[in-house]
Coordinates of C-alpha atoms and ligand atoms in Angstrom, one line a residue:
X1 CA -58.4 -38.3 13.3
X2 CA -57.9 -37.8 16.9
X3 CA -53.9 -38.9 16.6
X4 CA -51.6 -39.0 13.8
X5 CA -50.1 -42.4 13.7
X6 CA -46.1 -42.0 13.1
X7 CA -43.0 -44.4 13.4
X8 CA -40.6 -42.9 14.9
X9 CA -37.2 -43.2 14.6
X10 CA -35.6 -43.7 18.2
X11 CA -32.5 -45.4 17.5
X12 CA -29.5 -44.1 20.1
X13 CA -31.5 -41.5 21.6
X14 CA -32.0 -41.4 24.6
X15 CA -35.5 -42.6 25.8
X16 CA -36.9 -41.7 29.5
X17 CA -38.8 -44.5 31.8
X18 CA -41.2 -43.1 34.6
X19 CA -41.5 -46.8 36.7
X20 CA -39.9 -49.7 38.1
X21 CA -43.1 -52.1 37.9
X22 CA -44.1 -54.3 35.1
X23 CA -45.6 -51.9 32.5
X24 CA -42.5 -49.8 32.7
X25 CA -40.5 -53.2 32.0
X26 CA -43.3 -54.0 29.1
X27 CA -42.9 -50.7 27.1
X28 CA -38.9 -50.6 28.2
X29 CA -38.3 -54.0 26.2
X30 CA -40.6 -52.0 23.1
X31 CA -38.1 -49.5 23.7
X32 CA -34.9 -51.6 23.8
X33 CA -36.5 -53.5 20.6
X34 CA -36.4 -50.6 18.0
X35 CA -33.0 -49.5 19.5
X36 CA -33.7 -46.9 22.1
X37 CA -30.7 -45.6 25.3
X38 CA -33.4 -46.4 27.7
X39 CA -33.2 -44.6 31.1
X40 CA -35.1 -46.2 33.6
X41 CA -36.1 -43.7 36.9
X42 CA -37.5 -45.2 40.4
X43 CA -37.1 -45.9 43.6
X44 CA -37.3 -49.5 43.3
X45 CA -37.7 -51.8 40.6
X46 CA -39.1 -55.4 40.2
X47 CA -36.7 -58.0 40.3
X48 CA -37.7 -59.2 37.0
X49 CA -37.4 -55.4 35.5
X50 CA -33.2 -55.0 37.5
X51 CA -30.2 -55.6 35.7
X52 CA -31.4 -56.1 31.9
X53 CA -28.9 -55.0 29.4
X54 CA -28.7 -51.5 27.4
X55 CA -30.7 -49.4 30.3
X56 CA -29.5 -47.1 32.6
X57 CA -31.6 -47.0 36.3
X58 CA -31.7 -44.2 38.4
X59 CA -32.9 -46.1 42.0
X60 CA -34.4 -42.1 42.8
X61 CA -37.5 -40.4 43.3
X62 CA -38.6 -38.8 39.7
X63 CA -36.6 -35.5 39.4
X64 CA -37.6 -32.5 37.0
X65 CA -34.1 -33.1 35.5
X66 CA -34.2 -36.2 34.4
X67 CA -35.5 -35.4 31.9
X68 CA -32.7 -33.3 29.7
X69 CA -31.8 -34.8 26.6
X70 CA -35.1 -37.6 26.5
X71 CA -36.6 -37.4 23.2
X72 CA -39.5 -39.4 24.7
X73 CA -40.8 -39.9 28.7
X74 CA -43.4 -42.6 29.6
X75 CA -45.1 -42.8 33.0
X76 CA -46.0 -45.7 34.5
X77 CA -46.2 -45.6 37.7
X78 CA -48.9 -46.3 40.0
X79 CA -48.6 -42.7 41.5
X80 CA -51.3 -40.3 40.3
X81 CA -49.1 -37.0 41.9
X82 CA -46.0 -38.4 39.8
X83 CA -47.8 -39.1 36.5
X84 CA -49.3 -35.5 36.6
X85 CA -46.3 -33.8 37.7
X86 CA -43.9 -35.7 34.5
X87 CA -47.0 -35.3 32.4
X88 CA -46.6 -31.6 33.0
X89 CA -43.0 -30.5 32.7
X90 CA -43.1 -33.2 29.8
X91 CA -45.3 -30.5 27.5
X92 CA -43.9 -27.7 28.7
X93 CA -40.7 -28.9 27.4
X94 CA -42.2 -30.4 24.4
X95 CA -40.9 -32.8 25.1
X96 CA -43.5 -36.1 23.8
X97 CA -45.1 -37.5 26.7
X98 CA -46.9 -41.0 27.5
X99 CA -48.8 -42.0 30.5
X100 CA -50.1 -45.4 30.6
X101 CA -54.1 -46.0 31.0
X102 CA -54.7 -41.8 30.9
X103 CA -55.2 -40.6 27.7
X104 CA -56.2 -37.0 29.0
X105 CA -52.5 -36.9 30.9
X106 CA -50.9 -37.7 26.9
X107 CA -49.6 -36.2 24.1
X108 CA -48.6 -39.3 22.2
X109 CA -50.0 -42.9 22.8
X110 CA -48.6 -46.0 21.8
X111 CA -50.2 -48.5 19.8
X112 CA -50.7 -52.7 19.8
X113 CA -48.0 -53.4 17.1
X114 CA -47.7 -56.5 14.3
X115 CA -44.4 -57.2 14.2
X116 CA -42.6 -58.8 11.2
X117 CA -40.1 -56.5 10.9
X118 CA -38.8 -54.7 8.8
X119 CA -42.8 -54.7 8.1
X120 CA -44.8 -52.9 11.5
X121 CA -48.5 -52.5 11.1
X122 CA -49.8 -50.4 14.7
X123 CA -53.5 -50.7 16.2
X124 CA -54.5 -48.0 18.1
X125 CA -58.1 -46.9 19.0
X126 CA -57.2 -43.9 20.4
X127 CA -57.7 -45.0 23.8
X128 CA -61.3 -45.8 22.9
X129 CA -61.0 -49.2 24.1
X130 CA -57.9 -50.7 23.4
X131 CA -58.9 -54.1 24.1
X132 CA -60.4 -54.2 21.3
X133 CA -57.0 -52.9 19.2
X134 CA -55.5 -55.7 20.8
X135 CA -58.6 -58.1 19.2
X136 CA -57.5 -56.7 16.1
X137 CA -54.1 -57.0 16.3
X138 CA -55.0 -60.7 17.0
X139 CA -56.8 -61.2 13.8
X140 CA -54.3 -60.4 11.6
X141 CA -51.8 -61.9 13.1
X142 CA -53.6 -65.3 11.5
X143 CA -53.2 -63.1 8.3
X144 CA -50.1 -62.7 7.6
X145 CA -47.5 -64.9 8.3
X146 CA -44.3 -64.8 9.6
X147 CA -42.0 -65.1 6.9
X148 CA -43.8 -61.3 5.6
X149 CA -40.6 -60.3 7.8
X150 CA -38.7 -62.1 6.0
X151 CA -40.4 -60.8 2.1
X152 CA -40.3 -57.6 3.7
X153 CA -36.7 -57.7 4.2
X154 CA -35.8 -59.5 0.5
X155 CA -38.3 -56.2 -1.3
X156 CA -36.4 -53.5 1.2
X157 CA -32.7 -55.5 -0.2
X158 CA -33.6 -55.9 -4.5
X159 CA -35.9 -52.5 -4.2
X160 CA -32.6 -50.4 -5.7
X161 CA -31.9 -52.7 -8.2
X162 CA -35.9 -53.0 -9.7
X163 CA -35.4 -49.5 -9.3
X164 CA -32.8 -49.2 -11.5
X165 CA -34.1 -51.8 -13.8
X166 CA -37.7 -49.5 -14.3
X167 CA -37.6 -46.8 -14.5
X168 CA -41.3 -46.4 -15.0
X169 CA -42.7 -46.2 -11.7
X170 CA -46.3 -47.4 -13.0
X171 CA -44.5 -50.7 -14.9
X172 CA -42.5 -50.8 -11.9
X173 CA -45.6 -51.2 -9.2
X174 CA -46.6 -53.5 -11.4
X175 CA -43.9 -55.2 -11.4
X176 CA -43.6 -55.4 -7.7
X177 CA -47.3 -56.9 -7.5
X178 CA -46.5 -59.2 -9.9
X179 CA -42.9 -60.6 -7.3
X180 CA -45.6 -60.5 -4.4
X181 CA -48.4 -62.4 -5.9
X182 CA -46.6 -64.7 -7.6
X183 CA -44.5 -67.7 -7.9
X184 CA -41.5 -65.3 -6.4
X185 CA -43.5 -64.2 -2.9
X186 CA -43.9 -67.4 -2.1
X187 CA -40.6 -69.6 -2.8
X188 CA -39.2 -66.3 -0.1
X189 CA -41.8 -67.5 1.9
X190 CA -41.5 -71.0 2.0
X191 CA -37.6 -69.8 2.8
X192 CA -36.1 -70.6 -1.0
X193 CA -34.6 -66.8 -1.1
X194 CA -31.7 -67.0 -3.5
X195 CA -33.8 -69.4 -6.3
X196 CA -36.7 -66.3 -5.9
X197 CA -33.8 -63.9 -6.2
X198 CA -32.2 -65.2 -9.6
X199 CA -35.7 -65.2 -11.3
X200 CA -36.7 -62.0 -10.1
X201 CA -33.1 -60.6 -11.7
X202 CA -34.5 -62.7 -15.3
X203 CA -38.1 -60.9 -15.0
X204 CA -36.1 -58.2 -14.6
X205 CA -34.9 -58.2 -18.0
X206 CA -37.1 -59.2 -19.9
X207 CA -38.9 -55.8 -17.4
X208 CA -39.4 -53.6 -20.0
X209 CA -41.6 -55.2 -22.5
X210 CA -45.3 -54.2 -21.7
X211 CA -46.7 -56.1 -19.6
X212 CA -48.8 -58.9 -20.5
X213 CA -52.0 -58.9 -19.6
X214 CA -54.2 -62.4 -18.5
X215 CA -57.8 -62.7 -17.3
X216 CA -58.9 -63.9 -13.6
X217 CA -62.5 -66.4 -14.5
X218 CA -63.8 -65.3 -10.5
X219 CA -66.7 -66.9 -9.2
X220 CA -68.7 -64.1 -7.2
X221 CA -71.1 -66.0 -5.1
X222 CA -74.9 -66.0 -4.5
X223 CA -74.9 -61.9 -3.7
X224 CA -73.7 -61.9 0.5
X225 CA -70.1 -60.3 -0.1
X226 CA -68.5 -62.3 2.8
X227 CA -68.6 -65.3 0.8
X228 CA -66.3 -64.4 -1.1
X229 CA -63.2 -66.2 -1.2
X230 CA -60.3 -64.4 -0.1
X231 CA -58.5 -64.7 -3.5
X232 CA -61.5 -63.3 -4.9
X233 CA -61.0 -60.8 -3.4
X234 CA -57.3 -59.9 -3.7
X235 CA -58.3 -60.8 -7.8
X236 CA -60.8 -57.6 -7.6
X237 CA -58.5 -55.3 -5.5
X238 CA -56.0 -55.9 -8.1
X239 CA -58.0 -56.1 -12.2
X240 CA -58.0 -53.4 -14.5
X241 CA -60.7 -54.3 -15.6
X242 CA -64.1 -55.7 -14.4
X243 CA -66.4 -57.7 -16.9
X244 CA -69.3 -58.8 -14.5
X245 CA -73.0 -60.0 -15.0
X246 CA -76.0 -58.6 -13.7
X247 CA -76.3 -62.2 -11.3
X248 CA -73.2 -60.0 -9.6
X249 CA -74.6 -58.4 -6.7
X250 CA -73.9 -54.9 -6.2
X251 CA -72.2 -54.2 -3.2
X252 CA -69.6 -57.2 -4.4
X253 CA -68.9 -54.6 -7.5
X254 CA -68.6 -52.2 -5.1
X255 CA -65.5 -53.8 -3.5
X256 CA -63.1 -54.0 -6.9
X257 CA -60.5 -52.0 -7.2
X258 CA -62.0 -47.8 -6.8
X259 CA -60.0 -46.8 -9.9
X260 CA -60.8 -50.2 -12.2
X261 CA -63.1 -49.8 -15.0
X262 CA -66.5 -52.0 -14.6
X263 CA -68.0 -53.2 -17.3
X264 CA -71.6 -54.4 -17.2
X265 CA -72.0 -57.1 -19.7
X266 CA -75.9 -58.0 -18.6
X267 CA -77.6 -61.6 -19.5
X268 CA -80.8 -61.1 -18.3
X269 CA -83.1 -64.1 -20.0
X270 CA -83.4 -63.6 -23.1
X271 CA -81.5 -60.0 -23.1
X272 CA -77.8 -60.3 -23.2
X273 CA -76.3 -57.1 -23.8
X274 CA -73.8 -58.4 -24.8
X275 CA -73.8 -61.7 -26.4
X276 CA -71.7 -64.2 -25.4
X277 CA -68.8 -65.0 -28.1
X278 CA -68.7 -60.9 -27.9
X279 CA -67.6 -61.3 -24.2
X280 CA -65.2 -63.8 -25.3
X281 CA -63.5 -61.6 -28.0
X282 CA -63.7 -59.0 -25.9
X283 CA -62.0 -60.6 -22.5
X284 CA -59.0 -61.6 -25.2
X285 CA -58.4 -57.9 -27.0
X286 CA -57.9 -56.6 -23.2
X287 CA -55.5 -59.1 -22.0
X288 CA -54.0 -58.3 -25.6
X289 CA -53.6 -54.3 -24.3
X290 CA -52.2 -55.3 -21.0
X291 CA -55.4 -55.2 -19.0
X292 CA -55.3 -57.2 -16.2
X293 CA -58.7 -58.4 -16.6
X294 CA -61.5 -59.8 -14.0
X295 CA -64.7 -61.3 -15.5
X296 CA -66.3 -61.8 -12.3
X297 CA -69.9 -64.0 -12.9
X298 CA -72.5 -65.6 -10.0
X299 CA -71.5 -68.3 -8.0
X300 CA -69.8 -70.4 -9.5
X301 CA -68.0 -70.1 -13.1
X302 CA -68.0 -73.4 -13.6
X303 CA -71.6 -74.3 -13.0
X304 CA -74.0 -72.7 -15.5
X305 CA -71.4 -69.9 -15.8
X306 CA -70.6 -70.5 -19.8
X307 CA -67.2 -69.9 -17.8
X308 CA -65.6 -73.1 -19.6
X309 CA -66.7 -71.5 -23.1
X310 CA -64.7 -67.9 -21.9
X311 CA -61.9 -70.0 -20.9
X312 CA -61.8 -72.0 -24.2
X313 CA -61.4 -68.9 -26.3
X314 CA -57.9 -67.5 -24.1
X315 CA -56.4 -70.7 -23.9
X316 CA -56.3 -70.8 -27.5
X317 CA -55.3 -67.2 -28.1
X318 CA -52.1 -68.7 -25.1
X319 CA -53.6 -65.5 -22.4
X320 CA -53.1 -66.8 -19.3
X321 CA -55.5 -67.3 -16.8
X322 CA -56.4 -68.3 -13.7
X323 CA -59.9 -69.9 -12.2
X324 CA -61.5 -68.9 -9.0
X325 CA -64.2 -71.3 -7.5
X326 CA -67.7 -68.9 -6.7
X327 CA -69.6 -70.5 -3.5
X328 CA -72.4 -71.7 -5.9
X329 CA -76.3 -70.4 -5.7
X330 CA -77.2 -73.9 -4.7
X331 CA -74.8 -74.5 -1.9
X332 CA -75.3 -70.5 -0.6
X333 CA -78.7 -70.1 -1.1
X334 CA -79.7 -73.8 0.3
X335 CA -77.8 -72.7 3.6
X336 CA -79.1 -69.4 4.4
X337 CA -82.7 -71.3 3.0
X338 CA -82.2 -74.1 6.4
X339 CA -82.3 -76.2 4.1
X340 CA -79.6 -78.9 4.0
X341 CA -79.3 -80.3 0.2
X342 CA -78.2 -84.1 1.4
X343 CA -79.6 -85.6 4.7
X344 CA -79.2 -89.1 5.8
X345 CA -83.2 -89.9 6.0
X346 CA -84.0 -87.8 3.1
X347 CA -81.4 -87.7 0.7
X348 CA -78.4 -89.5 -0.4
X349 CA -77.4 -87.8 -3.6
X350 CA -78.4 -84.2 -4.6
X351 CA -78.1 -83.3 -8.4
X352 CA -77.7 -79.9 -10.2
X353 CA -80.3 -79.0 -13.7
X354 CA -80.9 -76.0 -15.2
X355 CA -84.1 -75.6 -15.7
X356 CA -83.7 -73.4 -18.9
X357 CA -86.3 -75.4 -21.4
X358 CA -85.6 -74.8 -24.7
X359 CA -88.9 -73.8 -26.8
X360 CA -90.5 -75.2 -23.4
X361 CA -90.1 -79.0 -23.8
X362 CA -88.2 -81.3 -22.3
X363 CA -84.6 -82.4 -22.7
X364 CA -84.3 -83.6 -19.1
X365 CA -83.9 -87.4 -18.1
X366 CA -87.5 -86.2 -16.5
X367 CA -87.2 -90.7 -15.3
X368 CA -83.9 -90.2 -13.2
X369 CA -84.9 -87.0 -11.4
X370 CA -88.2 -88.1 -10.6
X371 CA -86.7 -91.4 -7.8
X372 CA -86.7 -90.8 -4.4
X373 CA -85.0 -90.1 -1.9
X374 CA -82.7 -87.6 -3.6
X375 CA -83.0 -83.4 -4.1
X376 CA -83.2 -81.7 -6.9
X377 CA -82.0 -78.0 -7.3
X378 CA -83.0 -76.3 -10.5
X379 CA -80.8 -73.2 -11.9
X380 CA -83.0 -71.1 -14.1
X381 CA -86.4 -72.9 -12.9
X382 CA -88.4 -70.4 -12.7
X383 CA -89.4 -69.9 -16.1
X384 CA -90.4 -73.6 -16.6
X385 CA -91.9 -74.3 -13.2
X386 CA -95.4 -75.8 -13.9
X387 CA -94.0 -77.6 -16.7
X388 CA -91.4 -78.8 -13.9
X389 CA -93.4 -79.9 -11.3
X390 CA -96.3 -81.3 -14.2
X391 CA -93.0 -83.7 -15.5
X392 CA -91.6 -84.8 -12.1
X393 CA -95.5 -86.2 -11.2
X394 CA -96.3 -87.9 -14.1
X395 CA -92.6 -89.6 -14.1
X396 CA -93.4 -90.9 -10.7
X397 CA -92.7 -88.4 -8.1
X398 CA -95.8 -88.4 -5.5
X399 CA -97.5 -84.8 -6.0
X400 CA -96.6 -84.1 -2.1
X401 CA -93.4 -84.0 -2.7
X402 CA -91.8 -80.8 -0.8
X403 CA -90.5 -78.3 -3.5
X404 CA -89.4 -74.7 -2.3
X405 CA -88.8 -71.1 -4.1
X406 CA -86.0 -69.6 -2.8
X407 CA -85.9 -65.3 -4.3
X408 CA -82.9 -63.6 -4.0
X409 CA -80.9 -65.6 -2.0
X410 CA -78.0 -64.9 1.2
X411 CA -79.0 -61.4 0.7
X412 CA -81.5 -59.2 2.4
X413 CA -84.1 -59.8 -0.4
X414 CA -83.8 -64.0 0.4
X415 CA -88.4 -65.1 0.3
X416 CA -88.9 -68.4 0.5
X417 CA -91.7 -69.6 -1.2
X418 CA -92.4 -73.4 0.4
X419 CA -94.9 -75.5 -0.6
X420 CA -95.6 -79.3 -2.9
X421 CA -95.1 -80.3 -6.3
X422 CA -98.2 -79.6 -6.6
X423 CA -98.8 -76.6 -5.0
X424 CA -96.1 -74.5 -5.6
X425 CA -96.6 -72.9 -9.8
X426 CA -100.2 -71.4 -8.2
X427 CA -98.0 -70.3 -5.2
X428 CA -95.4 -68.7 -7.3
X429 CA -97.9 -67.5 -9.8
X430 CA -99.5 -65.2 -7.3
X431 CA -96.8 -64.2 -5.0
X432 CA -94.9 -63.5 -8.5
X433 CA -91.0 -63.4 -6.9
X434 CA -88.0 -61.6 -8.4
X435 CA -85.7 -63.3 -10.0
X436 CA -82.7 -65.0 -9.3
X437 CA -84.7 -68.0 -7.9
X438 CA -83.5 -70.9 -7.5
X439 CA -85.7 -74.4 -7.1
X440 CA -85.1 -76.3 -4.9
X441 CA -87.3 -80.2 -4.7
X442 CA -86.8 -83.1 -1.6
X443 CA -87.7 -83.8 1.6
X444 CA -85.0 -82.0 3.1
X445 CA -87.6 -78.5 2.3
X446 CA -89.3 -79.8 5.1
X447 CA -86.4 -79.8 7.4
X448 CA -86.6 -75.5 6.9
X449 CA -88.9 -75.2 9.9
X450 CA -86.2 -76.6 12.4
X451 CA -83.4 -74.9 10.5
X452 CA -83.9 -71.3 10.1
X453 CA -82.1 -69.1 11.2
X454 CA -81.1 -66.5 8.1
X455 CA -84.1 -63.8 8.8
X456 CA -83.4 -60.5 6.2
X457 CA -84.3 -57.4 7.3
X458 CA -86.4 -56.8 4.4
X459 CA -88.6 -60.1 5.1
X460 CA -91.9 -59.2 5.9
Ligands
SAH501 N1 -72.4 -69.9 -11.9 C1 -74.1 -69.7 -11.3 C2 -75.4 -70.4 -11.4 C3 -75.9 -69.3 -12.7 S1 -76.8 -70.1 -13.8 C4 -74.4 -70.7 -9.5 O1 -73.1 -71.2 -9.5 O2 -74.6 -70.0 -8.9 C5 -77.9 -68.6 -13.5 C6 -79.0 -68.9 -12.1 O3 -78.1 -69.2 -11.0 C7 -80.5 -68.8 -11.6 O4 -81.7 -68.3 -12.7 C8 -80.5 -69.0 -10.6 O5 -80.9 -70.3 -10.6 C9 -79.7 -69.8 -10.1 N2 -79.2 -68.1 -8.6 C10 -77.3 -67.1 -8.6 N3 -77.8 -67.0 -8.0 C11 -78.9 -67.4 -7.0 C12 -79.4 -66.1 -5.8 N4 -78.8 -65.6 -5.0 N5 -80.7 -67.0 -5.1 C13 -81.5 -67.9 -5.9 N6 -81.2 -68.7 -7.0 C14 -80.0 -68.1 -7.2

């Protein structure tokens, strides 16, 4: 760290600006916003920069005695000699000094700021790239709504009330988290502060009860952490306990709260570390203990994820839950493989099917699956690949129908094997892909030749 970030109280204290141009004016207005008494020194001032309320103008060249009584000084002149002089004298008197665009002469630098007063976010690149700091600020500008000013002020107003109402700091923290992530905050952001306050006071009355637990059933997407939703990420960082299975990629598990307990509940083909019923019961028990439990599942929890069963048990016990959709494997894998799932020339519909064939036999509606002009995506199909291809052909699809098998799609280990219904089983037998894999069948597979864009580093 090259600079210590601090926020300084300059209310009614003398801050000095040397310079009469546009930059000096900008700095002066920031100081005024922070409530400082501003003295501006320059032989002449730009017209826009003269006569501003709250500024004492000294129309002179800089002299050492101008520093008297100042708690902070900014030099914004284009005269190097003056800038050096200001810096040297201020340092000798231990007055924090900033020389615009000259980090070597500064004892402090001014960050880019995102102002949601009383909430302030400051960005600095330590002088390395102010443009980068400003760009980052721009990004956050869109993510932190203006209403956060109101929300922060609301919290400030009720802080003491809550502190008196809940004395235990850990419980108070959870109380505030619930306020800020729930209906109460939404109401403040929507401008309904009276109602929000009434709700908060009401919850405060009940507050000394142990917090009630809840479960977040969250889809983690197919593997690439960038494909998480904002809500998934927020809940991942809120939960006390995380139950995840083998489809959730390691970098995603790593993104859950650092001090959360992480429990692997397995689920590989025929090797369930915990049987489904036990997972259902465990979720209920943890929530009843007051825990915020994250049930993290690969892809989307409601697509071949047995999410429905877990939720049913929770609902039966009256445990509050939220469900967060995720990008399902078909959608993520198809995009990263450059295979559109529908296309005007090739497929007017797309079907997601489980290829997990009970006892290797077929209870799928093969006739419907073998119709032309559609795309079929088989989840859990690697084991039954040979049967799947054979059934589709015997029910009428041409043996030359394009088909692809995608291994570990969207990750750096993604590999794609393309062929036809006739050739794919053999290709897979020689290549031995690693699970999870997805099979895509239909004319759209040929589009990959043109649309392939994702080139993972480890692929070859
Ligand atoms: N709920 C998940 C699917 C669970 S079933 C979802 O919506 O994606 C498990 C199957 O999903 C695997 O057998 C495999 O067919 C598929 N799958 C999940 N992630 C995958 C990935 N990254 N690449 C390829 N297939 C994947």
